[in-house]
């Protein structure tokens, strides 16, 4: 599972830098470019809940294999179109949607698999290691490689990316099948009954709703702002496509450290406190990106943001896993991510509209300020007292802030 995650995320990272560069060869309209990001996240809004319900009814390992194979085929098709010179912005939108659909299935299913692979007290460590692997492959190694390959041949990063997804699918075939753990005595239910139960399981847990708002605001802000990083590097800072990949890689250093040390950083303060300070620091870093006047400064600010966002994710995802029963984890997580990850699609469009109206700097400044302002409000919904009342503390907390 870990090796498959590394391989597929290396492909993700190459596409992370190469796809916006392809869009830049077709148009310089900020809204048209951010629409590519929006199309990739749109499946979260449309299909996350039914796909998450499927993850509680069909063997989860089979679904992971299907998702990886679909991504290999979709990216391979784009590589072929680029190699033959028959790519169009509408094709880029369609393939981004297909890629997002497979990613929705994969992410909903994989998040439900992890708690079945490790013991409860190992959740933070396991999630931290997976986030670290995700970061190194997706953001540190992948983007510079994708940018460099793009400079050599436009189709190259996509061809190699398709191969990466194919290898990931093959690696998953060596793992045993793993079914969700239904509680004894639960009767066989229909697909729609399971789907409705997933919605009820989400709406009946105030802490899960609070986490969803927190992640949703963060995802909307990130996609609105960072969907414009390629234009910021190429247009505002007048740098090269290869530099764009290096900027993303610089930010990945912080995210990697968050993945490796996020579980330990999270233990320094109570859970609610960790969630709020990471939100505020993320907003400040995002706002500062709008004023950055050099790619090194831009990369450093993204490193800070990457560190706190991944630290927050390690703590928040582990908390969410403890709040949801295993046999409902796929569908409740799907409802959660419909709203939280689906917000990225809206954020990408918002960022494009703001950039078109105000320029490339203002979206970062405005959205960063909004995130900072929302920090204390979100802390009211996710207070330490509420969290600890729901999850009895297993460790002393009196010395924590």
C-alpha atoms as one frame of an Amber mdcrd trajectory, in Angstrom:
protein
   0.000   0.000   0.000   2.842   2.332   0.918   4.777   1.546  -2.281   1.675
   1.991  -4.418   1.029   5.346  -2.741   4.576   6.470  -3.540   4.374   5.399
  -7.186   0.971   6.902  -7.927   1.821  10.144  -6.148   5.029  10.534  -8.112
   2.788  10.488 -11.179   0.448  12.967  -9.450   3.373  15.291  -8.818   4.532
  15.279 -12.418   1.020  16.107 -13.575   0.701  18.775 -10.878   3.299  20.910
 -12.640   2.821  19.700 -16.219  -0.967  20.110 -16.535  -1.055  23.883 -15.803
   1.852  24.307 -18.230  -0.171  22.567 -20.940  -3.065  24.903 -20.163  -0.713
  27.886 -20.502   0.171  26.763 -24.034  -3.529  26.915 -24.920  -4.677  30.092
 -23.114  -3.517  32.827 -20.720  -7.022  33.532 -19.353  -6.842  33.035 -15.524
 -10.412  31.704 -15.370  -9.813  29.203 -18.183  -6.677  27.939 -16.454  -8.266
  27.590 -13.007 -11.218  25.786 -14.622  -8.827  22.881 -15.261  -8.424  22.612
 -11.472 -12.170  23.027 -10.967 -12.936  20.140 -13.338 -10.598  17.867 -11.408
 -12.433  18.604  -8.140 -15.971  18.625  -9.566 -16.399  14.833  -9.153 -16.060
  15.314  -5.402 -19.243  17.371  -5.481 -21.131  15.035  -7.820 -20.008  11.489
  -7.051 -18.196  11.349  -3.706 -21.171  10.061  -1.678 -22.192   7.193  -4.006
 -18.547   6.172  -4.483 -17.952   6.268  -0.728 -21.060   4.124  -0.199 -19.648
   1.700  -2.753 -16.469   1.479  -0.657 -18.549   0.081   2.222 -20.255  -2.515
  -0.001 -17.568  -3.702  -2.460 -14.112  -4.968  -1.555 -12.014  -1.845  -1.087
  -8.836  -3.248  -2.620 -10.650  -3.993  -5.880 -11.864  -0.381  -6.025  -8.305
   0.909  -5.490  -7.100  -1.208  -8.408  -9.894   0.061 -10.666  -9.130   3.692
  -9.767  -5.397   3.318 -10.474  -6.050   1.577 -13.804  -8.497   4.304 -14.843
  -5.944   7.008 -14.081  -3.310   5.152 -16.121  -5.629   4.969 -19.136  -6.807
   8.597 -18.862  -3.333  10.094 -18.555  -2.047   7.797 -21.304  -4.754   9.160
 -23.602  -3.664  12.730 -22.866  -0.028  11.807 -23.554  -1.068  10.409 -26.934
  -3.053  13.553 -27.771  -0.099  15.776 -26.858   2.352  13.657 -28.835   0.190
  13.888 -31.952  -0.646  17.584 -31.488  -4.401  17.072 -31.179  -4.962  18.530
 -27.697  -7.654  21.150 -27.037  -8.610  22.970 -23.839 -11.955  21.113 -23.809
 -10.084  17.801 -23.940  -7.996  18.977 -20.998 -11.203  19.734 -19.089 -12.687
  16.310 -19.902  -9.583  14.371 -18.920  -9.201  16.417 -15.737 -12.764  15.428
 -14.852 -12.026  11.739 -15.542  -8.844  11.933 -13.500 -10.741  13.604 -10.658
 -13.415  10.900 -10.762 -10.800   8.158 -10.352  -9.078  10.165  -7.631 -12.401
  10.535  -5.779 -12.874   6.767  -5.794  -9.253   6.128  -4.764  -9.061   8.670
  -1.939 -12.423   7.781  -0.394 -11.532   4.091  -0.466  -7.917   4.382   0.696
  -8.874   6.527   3.696 -11.261   3.746   4.736  -8.550   1.088   4.292  -5.846
   2.596   6.537  -7.646   2.062   9.902  -7.974  -1.640   9.040  -4.210  -1.960
   8.461  -2.927  -0.487  11.736  -3.880  -0.412  15.409  -5.734   2.574  16.843
  -2.708   4.025  18.626  -0.740   3.857  15.358  -3.189   5.960  13.320  -1.307
   9.259  13.643   2.000   7.608  12.795   0.560   5.701   9.830  -1.234   8.763
   8.467   1.887  10.833   9.048   4.061   8.413   7.081   1.553   8.283   4.234
   1.327  12.094   4.176   5.138  12.258   4.145   5.306   9.802   1.239   2.548
  11.703  -0.526   4.481  14.929  -0.047   7.872  13.664  -1.211   6.454  12.017
  -4.325   3.587  14.390  -5.128   5.215  17.702  -4.287   8.977  17.290  -3.889
  10.174  14.836  -6.541   7.259  14.914  -8.979   6.850  18.622  -9.871  10.509
  19.339 -10.775  10.605  16.113 -12.777   7.348  17.020 -14.529   8.545  20.550
 -15.309  11.892  19.328 -16.627  10.309  16.621 -18.787   7.787  19.139 -20.105
  10.665  21.377 -21.227  12.132  18.427 -23.154   8.901  17.089 -24.650   5.342
  18.173 -23.848   3.998  14.604 -23.776   6.861  13.116 -21.713   5.574  13.779
 -18.140   2.159  12.385 -19.061   3.570   9.224 -20.631   5.722   8.586 -17.563
   2.781   9.457 -15.314   0.590   6.874 -17.036   3.306   4.297 -16.443   3.432
   5.293 -12.760  -0.294   4.693 -12.314  -0.005   1.341 -14.090   2.774   0.257
 -11.711   0.676   1.405  -8.739  -2.221  -0.743  -9.959   0.097  -3.753 -10.292
   1.467  -3.234  -6.774  -2.069  -3.269  -5.378  -2.662  -6.719  -6.881  -0.189
  -8.284  -4.420  -2.274  -7.122  -1.434  -5.039  -9.352  -0.048  -8.652  -8.326
  -0.455 -10.033  -6.408   2.515 -13.702  -5.952   3.331 -15.220  -3.324   5.651
 -15.867  -4.542   9.187 -19.601  -4.630   9.587 -20.791  -4.898  13.178 -22.343
  -8.257  14.163 -26.078  -8.388  13.714 -26.300  -5.724  10.999 -28.779  -6.877
   8.377 -28.121  -6.749   4.640 -29.130  -3.354   3.300 -29.646  -1.805  -0.118
 -27.304   0.695  -1.718 -29.718   3.585  -1.100 -30.213   2.575   2.530 -26.454
   2.583   3.036 -26.157   5.956   1.308 -28.840   7.499   3.521 -27.215   5.985
   6.604 -23.941   7.627   5.589 -25.626  11.029   5.383 -27.237  10.487   8.790
 -23.899   9.333  10.207 -22.371  12.620   9.081 -25.142  14.985  10.182 -25.423
  13.248  13.561 -21.839  14.029  14.578 -21.217  17.738  15.318 -17.447  17.251
  15.583 -17.314  15.648  12.136 -19.300  18.599  10.755 -16.888  21.015  12.429
 -13.906  19.224  10.892 -15.641  19.327   7.522 -16.067  23.108   7.766 -12.402
  23.467   8.753 -11.124  21.340   5.883 -13.633  22.847   3.440 -12.528  26.414
   4.164  -8.889  25.363   3.864  -9.431  23.540   0.573 -11.483  26.362  -0.940
  -8.798  28.869   0.040  -5.918  26.709  -1.204  -7.456  26.015  -4.605  -8.523
  29.654  -5.036  -5.022  30.905  -4.304  -2.624  28.179  -5.361  -4.428  27.478
  -8.617  -2.810  30.769  -9.627   0.756  29.845  -8.669   1.670  28.812 -12.221
   0.556  32.204 -13.558   2.296  33.962 -10.652   5.616  32.270 -11.442   5.424
  32.611 -15.232   3.649  35.965 -15.582   4.238  38.040 -12.436   7.726  36.800
 -11.503   8.766  36.112 -15.124  10.349  32.752 -14.301  10.638  29.561 -16.379
   8.372  26.468 -16.415  11.127  24.449 -14.712  11.186  27.039 -11.924   7.479
  26.446 -11.345   8.238  22.828 -10.494  11.016  23.902  -8.134   8.658  26.323
  -6.367   6.230  23.479  -5.729   9.105  21.274  -4.573  10.270  23.929  -2.132
   6.829  24.025  -0.586   6.909  20.241  -0.344   9.850  20.374   2.068   7.576
  21.890   4.705   4.801  19.458   3.910   7.220  16.531   4.233   8.305  17.731
   7.658   4.657  18.055   8.625   4.057  14.461   7.562   7.063  13.124   9.474
   6.675  15.211  12.626   2.978  16.161  12.514   1.956  13.489  15.015   4.573
  14.707  17.500   3.848  18.392  16.884   0.158  17.669  17.443   0.877  16.173
  20.856   2.467  19.420  22.086  -0.960  21.048  22.344  -4.513  19.806  22.701
  -6.259  18.800  19.487  -8.501  21.880  19.193  -5.564  24.209  19.824  -3.505
  22.495  17.112  -6.341  22.839  14.605  -6.730  26.578  15.204  -3.066  27.624
  15.216  -2.377  25.695  12.022  -5.355  27.456  10.388  -4.127  30.926  11.359
  -0.517  30.307  10.270  -1.741  28.881   6.947  -3.793  32.026   6.293  -0.865
  34.315   7.096   1.466  32.384   4.770  -1.119  32.432   1.992  -1.585  36.194
   2.266   2.182  36.735   2.214   2.478  34.781  -1.058   0.538  37.601  -2.730
   3.303  40.033  -1.793   6.267  37.746  -2.604   8.622  39.308  -5.136  11.028
  36.406  -5.696  10.621  32.681  -6.350  12.778  31.828  -3.307  10.493  33.834
  -1.018   7.463  32.266  -2.681   8.874  28.776  -2.151   9.672  29.467   1.520
   6.147  30.722   2.214   4.666  27.666   0.562   6.931  25.525   2.758   5.458
  27.132   5.868   1.942  26.602   4.586   2.703  23.007   3.608   4.044  22.236
   7.078   1.028  23.519   8.989  -1.559  22.149   6.535  -0.127  18.620   6.632
   0.245  18.774  10.440  -3.421  19.760  10.618  -4.363  16.952   8.223  -2.503
  14.305  10.248  -4.350  15.332  13.426  -7.717  16.006  11.777  -7.883  12.827
   9.667  -6.907  10.679  12.657  -9.603  12.356  14.763 -12.172  11.779  12.013
 -11.264   8.071  11.804 -11.913   7.682  15.542 -15.286   9.416  15.301 -16.697
   7.150  12.557 -17.374   3.366  12.886 -15.324   1.257  10.465 -18.335  -0.228
   8.671 -19.523   3.324   7.827 -16.122   4.909   7.279 -16.285   4.902   3.468
 -19.678   6.585   3.082 -19.457   9.059   6.001 -15.983  10.092   4.811 -17.485
  10.487   1.323 -20.156  12.889   2.600 -17.402  14.716   4.472 -15.233  15.021
   1.374 -18.115  15.951  -0.901 -18.310  19.178   1.054 -14.685  19.664   2.102
 -12.825  18.581  -1.055 -15.689  19.623  -3.326 -15.125  23.157  -2.068 -11.875
  23.114  -4.060 -13.845  23.213  -7.311 -15.638  26.383  -6.191 -12.387  27.836
  -4.884 -10.592  27.371  -8.197 -13.312  29.305 -10.036 -13.313  31.994  -7.323
  -9.546  32.426  -7.636  -9.796  32.817 -11.402 -12.540  35.423 -11.114 -10.615
  37.416  -8.493  -7.422  37.306 -10.573  -9.266  38.407 -13.699 -10.848  41.353
 -11.844  -8.039  42.425  -9.480  -4.758  40.948 -10.722  -2.587  38.051  -9.559
  -1.644  39.331  -6.089  -5.039  40.191  -4.587  -6.546  36.678  -4.484  -3.761
  35.551  -2.126  -4.128  38.617   0.111  -7.925  38.498   0.334  -8.288  34.754
   0.831  -5.429  34.562   3.334  -7.032  37.297   5.425 -10.373  35.453   5.384
  -8.732  32.224   6.609  -7.016  34.070   9.479 -10.298  35.715  10.493 -12.157
  32.380  10.477  -9.620  30.690  12.778 -11.205  31.780  16.096 -14.712  31.034
  14.759 -13.743  27.489  13.794 -12.114  27.026  17.208 -15.527  27.597  18.823
 -16.942  24.617  16.892 -13.880  22.437  17.540 -13.053  23.426  21.107 -10.813
  21.242  23.232 -13.682  20.671  25.649 -16.009  19.328  22.944 -13.341  17.061
  21.496 -12.305  15.678  24.874 -15.916  15.141  25.918 -16.460  13.003  22.822
 -13.081  11.254  22.908 -11.979  10.457  26.490  -8.325  11.427  26.802  -5.918
   8.531  26.741  -2.972  10.703  27.727  -2.567  13.444  30.368  -3.489  16.865
  28.976  -3.089  19.149  31.936   0.277  20.467  30.722  -0.978  21.119  27.214
  -2.137  24.536  26.037
